[in-house]
């Protein structure tokens, strides 16, 4: 990573670190019962971890983004291969990258609420969870007013009481079948091997990857660019995760 890129990433992520230290969450909008306008529609508290489709099929999901360095190339790779993915948006990042969020929506990808400050929800009350999720969705809709938010994913997979709250707001809780652990390394060879091997062993998977700005994600993008065309040539399809509404 170049010096200028490291400096820019520090500038971008500094507000995220500050936001993660805040104890409160933004206030919920008035009302609060049932899905709000533009939400994903009927949902259940069941945490989805598959596409619920048979054969060579998978769903690609990307957390914590977008970021101005790697997300644009990722969007191009997905477009080149005719893949629609799910982007789990971190509210603090959305505030800094509104144009990229609009690009994600314009490209036909699906949005997922990933909370405002990326905090562990396991000890939160339903009221606090609702306030955070509503505030995050409201922020996303300020940027992309007509985009449905079909899913919710809890940071770290620390769900607590959030599945029920998310379902009440019309967002299906979205888990994953496997991750490629791209927080451990950005070695593209390692990540591509993990992605290909685990997909072949687990058809129907929901795959967890990251495009957020807290670190260089070029290895993740390169892994997708290598593996997806190969699998597409073999007849693999990349679909949306199950929605048990």
Short mmCIF file of C-alpha atoms in Angstrom, two decimals:
data_model
loop_
_atom_site.label_atom_id
_atom_site.label_comp_id
_atom_site.label_asym_id
_atom_site.label_seq_id
_atom_site.Cartn_x
_atom_site.Cartn_y
_atom_site.Cartn_z
CA UNK A 1 0.00 0.00 0.00
CA UNK A 2 1.36 3.44 -0.91
CA UNK A 3 2.06 6.12 1.69
CA UNK A 4 -0.66 8.36 0.24
CA UNK A 5 -3.19 5.55 0.41
CA UNK A 6 -2.32 4.76 4.03
CA UNK A 7 -2.70 8.43 4.91
CA UNK A 8 -6.07 8.66 3.14
CA UNK A 9 -7.33 5.52 4.86
CA UNK A 10 -6.37 6.96 8.24
CA UNK A 11 -8.29 10.14 7.46
CA UNK A 12 -11.32 8.16 6.35
CA UNK A 13 -11.35 5.76 9.29
CA UNK A 14 -10.63 8.23 12.10
CA UNK A 15 -14.29 9.30 12.36
CA UNK A 16 -15.32 5.62 12.37
CA UNK A 17 -13.15 4.90 15.39
CA UNK A 18 -14.62 7.92 17.17
CA UNK A 19 -18.14 6.81 16.29
CA UNK A 20 -17.51 3.32 17.62
CA UNK A 21 -16.58 4.84 20.99
CA UNK A 22 -19.85 6.70 21.36
CA UNK A 23 -22.18 5.14 23.89
CA UNK A 24 -25.44 6.44 22.49
CA UNK A 25 -27.17 5.92 19.20
CA UNK A 26 -29.08 8.32 17.03
CA UNK A 27 -32.75 8.77 17.95
CA UNK A 28 -35.32 6.70 16.18
CA UNK A 29 -37.81 8.24 13.83
CA UNK A 30 -41.34 8.77 15.03
CA UNK A 31 -43.59 5.75 14.82
CA UNK A 32 -41.28 2.76 14.92
CA UNK A 33 -43.84 -0.02 14.58
CA UNK A 34 -43.43 -2.14 11.48
CA UNK A 35 -41.38 -1.58 8.34
CA UNK A 36 -40.73 1.98 7.27
CA UNK A 37 -41.07 3.31 3.74
CA UNK A 38 -38.68 1.68 1.30
CA UNK A 39 -37.77 -1.18 3.62
CA UNK A 40 -37.50 -4.77 2.55
CA UNK A 41 -41.04 -5.93 3.28
CA UNK A 42 -42.13 -9.01 5.27
CA UNK A 43 -39.33 -10.78 7.12
CA UNK A 44 -38.87 -13.31 9.93
CA UNK A 45 -36.38 -13.46 12.84
CA UNK A 46 -34.73 -16.55 11.33
CA UNK A 47 -31.08 -15.84 10.49
CA UNK A 48 -30.55 -16.69 6.83
CA UNK A 49 -27.32 -18.52 6.02
CA UNK A 50 -27.98 -20.01 2.55
CA UNK A 51 -29.49 -19.17 -0.81
CA UNK A 52 -32.01 -22.01 -0.34
CA UNK A 53 -31.28 -23.04 -3.92
CA UNK A 54 -29.78 -26.30 -5.11
CA UNK A 55 -26.81 -26.81 -7.36
CA UNK A 56 -23.93 -24.54 -8.24
CA UNK A 57 -25.16 -21.34 -6.68
CA UNK A 58 -23.87 -18.87 -4.09
CA UNK A 59 -24.51 -15.38 -2.71
CA UNK A 60 -21.67 -12.90 -2.32
CA UNK A 61 -21.94 -10.37 0.51
CA UNK A 62 -19.60 -7.52 1.40
CA UNK A 63 -19.49 -5.83 4.81
CA UNK A 64 -18.39 -2.50 6.29
CA UNK A 65 -18.17 -0.46 3.10
CA UNK A 66 -18.08 1.15 0.78
CA UNK A 67 -14.59 2.58 0.42
CA UNK A 68 -13.31 4.84 -2.34
CA UNK A 69 -10.30 2.69 -3.24
CA UNK A 70 -11.55 -0.86 -3.60
CA UNK A 71 -15.34 -0.70 -3.95
CA UNK A 72 -15.27 0.89 -7.45
CA UNK A 73 -13.09 -1.92 -8.80
CA UNK A 74 -15.23 -4.50 -7.01
CA UNK A 75 -18.34 -3.04 -8.66
CA UNK A 76 -16.62 -3.31 -12.04
CA UNK A 77 -15.65 -6.94 -11.43
CA UNK A 78 -19.22 -7.79 -10.44
CA UNK A 79 -20.63 -5.98 -13.49
CA UNK A 80 -18.21 -7.70 -15.85
CA UNK A 81 -19.39 -11.08 -14.56
CA UNK A 82 -23.11 -10.32 -14.28
CA UNK A 83 -23.16 -10.78 -10.51
CA UNK A 84 -25.57 -9.06 -8.14
CA UNK A 85 -24.23 -8.98 -4.58
CA UNK A 86 -25.35 -7.78 -1.16
CA UNK A 87 -23.60 -4.79 0.41
CA UNK A 88 -23.92 -4.49 4.19
CA UNK A 89 -23.51 -0.78 4.83
CA UNK A 90 -21.96 0.74 7.96
CA UNK A 91 -23.75 4.00 8.71
CA UNK A 92 -20.65 6.01 9.60
CA UNK A 93 -19.14 5.01 6.26
CA UNK A 94 -22.31 5.81 4.32
CA UNK A 95 -22.14 9.36 5.64
CA UNK A 96 -18.66 9.74 4.11
CA UNK A 97 -19.25 7.93 0.79
CA UNK A 98 -22.76 8.84 -0.46
CA UNK A 99 -21.81 8.74 -4.14
CA UNK A 100 -20.49 5.19 -3.83
CA UNK A 101 -23.70 4.07 -2.13
CA UNK A 102 -25.65 5.47 -5.05
CA UNK A 103 -23.34 3.61 -7.45
CA UNK A 104 -24.02 0.35 -5.62
CA UNK A 105 -27.76 0.89 -5.93
CA UNK A 106 -27.55 1.97 -9.58
CA UNK A 107 -25.64 -1.23 -10.38
CA UNK A 108 -28.57 -3.30 -9.10
CA UNK A 109 -27.04 -4.66 -5.91
CA UNK A 110 -29.00 -5.29 -2.72
CA UNK A 111 -28.55 -3.25 0.47
CA UNK A 112 -28.17 -4.55 4.00
CA UNK A 113 -28.23 -2.51 7.24
CA UNK A 114 -25.00 -3.11 9.22
CA UNK A 115 -25.73 -0.62 12.05
CA UNK A 116 -24.53 2.93 12.53
CA UNK A 117 -21.30 2.46 14.50
CA UNK A 118 -20.49 -1.27 14.00
CA UNK A 119 -20.96 -2.18 17.67
CA UNK A 120 -21.56 -5.50 19.42
CA UNK A 121 -25.35 -5.72 19.92
CA UNK A 122 -25.39 -8.77 22.17
CA UNK A 123 -26.19 -6.81 25.34
CA UNK A 124 -28.42 -4.14 23.83
CA UNK A 125 -32.10 -3.71 24.63
CA UNK A 126 -34.65 -4.03 21.81
CA UNK A 127 -35.34 -0.31 22.13
CA UNK A 128 -31.69 0.63 21.63
CA UNK A 129 -31.36 -1.78 18.71
CA UNK A 130 -34.46 -0.34 17.05
CA UNK A 131 -33.14 3.21 17.44
CA UNK A 132 -29.82 2.28 15.82
CA UNK A 133 -31.34 0.32 12.95
CA UNK A 134 -33.91 2.99 12.19
CA UNK A 135 -31.27 5.72 12.26
CA UNK A 136 -29.01 3.71 9.94
CA UNK A 137 -31.83 3.01 7.49
CA UNK A 138 -32.84 6.68 7.56
CA UNK A 139 -29.28 7.70 6.71
CA UNK A 140 -29.09 5.21 3.84
CA UNK A 141 -32.40 6.53 2.51
CA UNK A 142 -31.13 10.10 2.64
CA UNK A 143 -28.49 8.96 0.16
CA UNK A 144 -30.59 6.48 -1.84
CA UNK A 145 -34.27 7.29 -1.14
CA UNK A 146 -35.87 4.55 -3.23
CA UNK A 147 -33.52 1.68 -2.41
CA UNK A 148 -35.08 -1.15 -0.38
CA UNK A 149 -32.99 -2.42 2.53
CA UNK A 150 -33.80 -6.11 2.43
CA UNK A 151 -31.38 -7.47 5.03
CA UNK A 152 -29.78 -6.72 8.37
CA UNK A 153 -26.47 -8.16 9.54
CA UNK A 154 -25.23 -7.79 13.12
CA UNK A 155 -21.58 -6.74 13.44
CA UNK A 156 -19.33 -9.64 14.50
CA UNK A 157 -22.36 -11.94 14.27
CA UNK A 158 -23.27 -10.76 17.80
CA UNK A 159 -27.02 -10.85 17.30
CA UNK A 160 -28.50 -10.52 20.78
CA UNK A 161 -32.15 -9.50 20.38
CA UNK A 162 -31.61 -7.87 16.99
CA UNK A 163 -33.19 -10.54 14.73
CA UNK A 164 -36.69 -9.89 16.06
CA UNK A 165 -36.24 -6.12 15.82
CA UNK A 166 -34.86 -6.33 12.29
CA UNK A 167 -37.76 -8.52 11.19
CA UNK A 168 -40.24 -6.04 12.63
CA UNK A 169 -38.57 -3.37 10.49
CA UNK A 170 -38.83 -5.51 7.36
CA UNK A 171 -35.21 -6.61 7.22
CA UNK A 172 -34.29 -10.28 7.09
CA UNK A 173 -31.40 -11.17 9.46
CA UNK A 174 -28.52 -12.23 7.24
CA UNK A 175 -25.82 -14.57 8.49
CA UNK A 176 -23.31 -16.49 6.39
CA UNK A 177 -22.22 -20.01 5.54
CA UNK A 178 -18.53 -19.19 5.60
CA UNK A 179 -16.12 -16.26 5.58
CA UNK A 180 -12.81 -16.05 3.77
CA UNK A 181 -11.25 -14.33 6.82
CA UNK A 182 -10.12 -11.36 4.77
CA UNK A 183 -9.54 -9.44 8.00
CA UNK A 184 -6.53 -11.70 8.62
CA UNK A 185 -4.75 -11.20 5.31
CA UNK A 186 -5.06 -9.45 1.98
CA UNK A 187 -2.87 -11.96 0.17
CA UNK A 188 -4.90 -12.50 -3.00
CA UNK A 189 -3.55 -16.02 -3.55
CA UNK A 190 -4.64 -17.09 -0.07
CA UNK A 191 -8.06 -15.46 -0.34
CA UNK A 192 -8.74 -16.84 -3.83
CA UNK A 193 -7.87 -20.36 -2.66
CA UNK A 194 -10.18 -20.02 0.35
CA UNK A 195 -13.03 -18.65 -1.74
CA UNK A 196 -12.83 -21.28 -4.46
CA UNK A 197 -12.26 -24.26 -2.16
CA UNK A 198 -15.05 -23.35 0.25
CA UNK A 199 -17.55 -22.53 -2.48
CA UNK A 200 -16.98 -25.85 -4.21
CA UNK A 201 -17.43 -27.66 -0.90
CA UNK A 202 -20.57 -25.71 0.04
CA UNK A 203 -22.95 -25.04 -2.87
CA UNK A 204 -25.76 -22.69 -1.88
CA UNK A 205 -23.48 -20.69 0.42
CA UNK A 206 -23.77 -17.12 1.60
CA UNK A 207 -20.18 -15.85 1.54
CA UNK A 208 -18.93 -13.16 3.93
CA UNK A 209 -16.29 -10.76 2.59
CA UNK A 210 -15.38 -7.13 3.26
CA UNK A 211 -14.96 -3.93 1.26
CA UNK A 212 -14.82 -1.52 4.21
CA UNK A 213 -12.22 1.25 4.58
CA UNK A 214 -10.57 0.12 7.81
CA UNK A 215 -7.87 -1.68 5.80
CA UNK A 216 -6.69 -2.34 2.25
CA UNK A 217 -9.24 -4.62 0.51
CA UNK A 218 -7.47 -5.06 -2.82
CA UNK A 219 -6.75 -8.72 -2.07
CA UNK A 220 -10.44 -9.43 -1.56
CA UNK A 221 -11.31 -7.75 -4.85
CA UNK A 222 -8.58 -9.65 -6.68
CA UNK A 223 -9.80 -12.96 -5.23
CA UNK A 224 -13.32 -12.27 -6.51
CA UNK A 225 -11.91 -11.24 -9.89
CA UNK A 226 -10.04 -14.55 -10.19
CA UNK A 227 -12.59 -17.01 -8.85
CA UNK A 228 -15.94 -15.75 -10.10
CA UNK A 229 -15.18 -15.91 -13.86
CA UNK A 230 -13.84 -19.44 -13.48
CA UNK A 231 -16.94 -20.60 -11.63
CA UNK A 232 -19.28 -18.77 -14.01
CA UNK A 233 -17.65 -20.63 -16.89
CA UNK A 234 -18.55 -23.88 -15.11
CA UNK A 235 -22.19 -22.88 -14.78
CA UNK A 236 -22.23 -21.39 -11.29
CA UNK A 237 -24.91 -18.76 -10.59
CA UNK A 238 -24.62 -15.97 -8.07
CA UNK A 239 -27.97 -15.31 -6.46
CA UNK A 240 -29.49 -13.43 -3.52
CA UNK A 241 -29.63 -15.06 -0.07
CA UNK A 242 -32.86 -16.66 1.04
CA UNK A 243 -35.63 -14.40 2.40
CA UNK A 244 -37.93 -16.25 4.75
CA UNK A 245 -40.69 -13.64 4.72
#
